[in-house]
Coordinates of N, CA and C in Angstrom, one line a residue:
M1 N 12.7 0.2 -2.1 CA 12.7 -0.7 -3.2 C 12.5 0.2 -4.5
S2 N 13.4 -0.1 -5.4 CA 13.3 0.7 -6.7 C 12.1 0.2 -7.5
A3 N 11.4 1.2 -8.1 CA 10.2 0.8 -8.7 C 10.4 0.7 -10.2
H4 N 11.2 -0.3 -10.6 CA 11.3 -0.6 -12.0 C 11.5 -2.2 -12.2
C5 N 11.0 -2.7 -13.3 CA 11.0 -4.1 -13.6 C 12.3 -4.5 -14.4
Q6 N 12.9 -5.5 -14.0 CA 14.1 -6.0 -14.7 C 13.8 -6.6 -16.1
L7 N 12.6 -7.2 -16.3 CA 12.3 -7.8 -17.5 C 11.7 -6.8 -18.5
T8 N 10.6 -6.1 -18.1 CA 9.9 -5.3 -19.0 C 10.4 -3.8 -19.0
G9 N 11.1 -3.5 -18.0 CA 11.6 -2.1 -17.9 C 10.6 -1.1 -17.5
A10 N 9.4 -1.6 -16.9 CA 8.4 -0.7 -16.5 C 8.9 0.2 -15.3
R11 N 8.6 1.4 -15.5 CA 9.0 2.4 -14.4 C 7.8 3.3 -14.1
P12 N 7.9 4.0 -13.0 CA 6.7 4.9 -12.6 C 6.4 5.9 -13.7
G13 N 5.1 6.1 -13.8 CA 4.6 7.2 -14.7 C 4.2 8.3 -13.8
F14 N 4.1 9.5 -14.3 CA 3.7 10.7 -13.6 C 2.5 11.3 -14.1
G15 N 1.7 11.9 -13.2 CA 0.5 12.6 -13.7 C 0.1 13.5 -12.6
N16 N -1.2 13.8 -12.5 CA -1.8 14.7 -11.6 C -3.0 14.1 -10.9
N17 N -3.1 14.4 -9.6 CA -4.4 14.2 -8.9 C -5.2 15.4 -9.2
I18 N -6.5 15.2 -9.5 CA -7.4 16.4 -9.7 C -8.5 16.3 -8.7
C19 N -8.7 17.3 -7.9 CA -9.7 17.3 -6.8 C -11.0 17.8 -7.4
H20 N -12.0 17.9 -6.6 CA -13.3 18.3 -7.0 C -13.3 19.8 -7.5
S21 N -12.5 20.6 -6.9 CA -12.4 22.0 -7.4 C -11.4 22.1 -8.6
H22 N -10.9 21.0 -9.1 CA -10.1 20.9 -10.2 C -8.6 21.5 -10.0
R23 N -8.2 21.5 -8.8 CA -6.8 21.8 -8.5 C -6.0 20.6 -8.8
R24 N -4.8 20.8 -9.3 CA -3.9 19.7 -9.7 C -2.7 19.6 -8.8
T25 N -2.4 18.4 -8.3 CA -1.2 18.1 -7.6 C -0.5 16.9 -8.2
S26 N 0.8 16.9 -8.1 CA 1.6 15.8 -8.7 C 1.4 14.5 -8.0
R27 N 1.5 13.4 -8.8 CA 1.4 12.0 -8.3 C 2.2 11.1 -9.1
R28 N 2.5 9.9 -8.6 CA 3.2 8.8 -9.3 C 2.2 7.6 -9.5
F29 N 2.4 7.0 -10.7 CA 1.7 5.8 -10.9 C 2.8 4.7 -10.9
D30 N 2.9 4.0 -9.8 CA 3.9 3.0 -9.6 C 3.5 1.6 -10.2
P31 N 4.4 0.9 -10.9 CA 4.1 -0.4 -11.4 C 4.0 -1.4 -10.1
N32 N 3.3 -2.5 -10.3 CA 3.2 -3.5 -9.2 C 4.4 -4.3 -9.2
I33 N 5.4 -3.9 -8.4 CA 6.7 -4.5 -8.4 C 6.8 -5.5 -7.2
Q34 N 7.3 -6.7 -7.6 CA 7.4 -7.8 -6.6 C 8.9 -8.3 -6.7
H35 N 9.4 -8.9 -5.6 CA 10.7 -9.6 -5.6 C 10.3 -11.1 -5.7
K36 N 10.9 -11.8 -6.7 CA 10.6 -13.2 -6.9 C 11.9 -13.9 -7.1
R37 N 12.0 -15.1 -6.5 CA 13.2 -16.0 -6.6 C 12.8 -17.1 -7.5
Y38 N 13.7 -17.4 -8.5 CA 13.5 -18.5 -9.5 C 14.8 -19.4 -9.4
W39 N 14.6 -20.7 -9.7 CA 15.7 -21.6 -9.9 C 16.1 -21.6 -11.3
L40 N 17.4 -21.3 -11.6 CA 17.9 -21.3 -12.9 C 18.7 -22.5 -13.2
P41 N 18.1 -23.5 -13.9 CA 18.8 -24.8 -14.0 C 20.1 -24.8 -14.7
S42 N 20.2 -23.9 -15.7 CA 21.5 -23.9 -16.5 C 22.7 -23.5 -15.7
E43 N 22.4 -22.7 -14.6 CA 23.5 -22.2 -13.8 C 23.5 -22.9 -12.4
A44 N 22.5 -23.7 -12.2 CA 22.3 -24.4 -10.9 C 22.4 -23.5 -9.7
R45 N 21.6 -22.4 -9.8 CA 21.5 -21.5 -8.7 C 20.1 -20.7 -8.8
N46 N 19.8 -20.1 -7.7 CA 18.6 -19.3 -7.6 C 19.0 -17.9 -8.1
V47 N 18.0 -17.2 -8.7 CA 18.2 -15.8 -9.1 C 17.0 -15.0 -8.5
R48 N 17.3 -13.9 -7.9 CA 16.3 -13.1 -7.3 C 16.0 -11.9 -8.2
L49 N 14.8 -11.8 -8.7 CA 14.5 -10.7 -9.7 C 13.5 -9.8 -9.2
T50 N 13.6 -8.5 -9.6 CA 12.6 -7.5 -9.3 C 11.7 -7.4 -10.5
L51 N 10.5 -7.8 -10.4 CA 9.6 -7.9 -11.5 C 8.2 -7.3 -11.3
S52 N 7.6 -6.8 -12.4 CA 6.2 -6.4 -12.3 C 5.3 -7.6 -12.3
A53 N 4.1 -7.4 -11.9 CA 3.1 -8.6 -12.0 C 3.0 -9.1 -13.4
K54 N 3.0 -8.2 -14.4 CA 2.9 -8.6 -15.8 C 4.1 -9.4 -16.2
A55 N 5.3 -9.1 -15.7 CA 6.5 -9.8 -16.1 C 6.5 -11.2 -15.4
I56 N 5.9 -11.4 -14.3 CA 5.8 -12.7 -13.6 C 4.9 -13.6 -14.5
R57 N 3.8 -13.0 -15.1 CA 3.0 -13.8 -16.0 C 3.7 -14.2 -17.3
T58 N 4.6 -13.2 -17.7 CA 5.4 -13.5 -18.9 C 6.3 -14.6 -18.7
I59 N 7.0 -14.7 -17.5 CA 7.9 -15.8 -17.2 C 7.2 -17.1 -17.2
D60 N 5.9 -17.1 -16.7 CA 5.1 -18.3 -16.7 C 4.9 -18.8 -18.1
D61 N 4.8 -17.9 -19.0 CA 4.6 -18.3 -20.4 C 5.8 -18.7 -21.1
I62 N 6.9 -17.9 -21.1 CA 8.1 -18.2 -21.9 C 9.2 -19.0 -21.1
G63 N 9.1 -19.1 -19.8 CA 10.1 -19.8 -19.1 C 11.2 -18.9 -18.5
I64 N 11.9 -19.4 -17.5 CA 12.9 -18.5 -16.8 C 14.1 -18.4 -17.6
E65 N 14.5 -19.4 -18.4 CA 15.7 -19.3 -19.2 C 15.6 -18.2 -20.3
A66 N 14.5 -18.2 -21.0 CA 14.3 -17.2 -22.0 C 14.1 -15.8 -21.4
A67 N 13.5 -15.7 -20.2 CA 13.4 -14.5 -19.5 C 14.7 -13.9 -19.1
V68 N 15.6 -14.7 -18.6 CA 16.9 -14.3 -18.2 C 17.7 -13.9 -19.4
A69 N 17.6 -14.6 -20.5 CA 18.2 -14.2 -21.7 C 17.8 -12.8 -22.2
R70 N 16.5 -12.5 -22.1 CA 15.9 -11.1 -22.4 C 16.5 -10.1 -21.5
I71 N 16.6 -10.4 -20.2 CA 17.1 -9.4 -19.2 C 18.5 -9.1 -19.5
R72 N 19.3 -10.1 -19.8 CA 20.7 -9.9 -20.1 C 20.9 -9.2 -21.4
A73 N 20.0 -9.4 -22.4 CA 20.1 -8.6 -23.6 C 19.8 -7.1 -23.4
R74 N 19.0 -6.8 -22.4 CA 18.8 -5.4 -22.1 C 20.0 -4.8 -21.4
G75 N 21.0 -5.6 -21.0 CA 22.2 -5.1 -20.3 C 22.0 -5.1 -18.8
V76 N 21.1 -5.8 -18.2 CA 20.9 -5.8 -16.8 C 21.6 -7.0 -16.3
K77 N 22.4 -6.9 -15.2 CA 23.1 -8.0 -14.6 C 22.1 -8.8 -13.8
V78 N 22.3 -10.2 -14.0 CA 21.4 -11.1 -13.2 C 22.3 -12.0 -12.3

């Protein structure tokens, strides 16, 4: 599963694990990515989106139609 959000564009961040002796090793900070299916009334079909948890709350606020418009404005196919 690719770790990026279609709505917000959230992608993994990178940093270091630091142990007690202060040695550093690489790590990833992955966004909380979920697959969610929404009914899109204007096209009379379901759309399956890969979203972060923050984006799911955003869709609850602005609605699926506005969210799909934002996704398409970013150039992502829905």
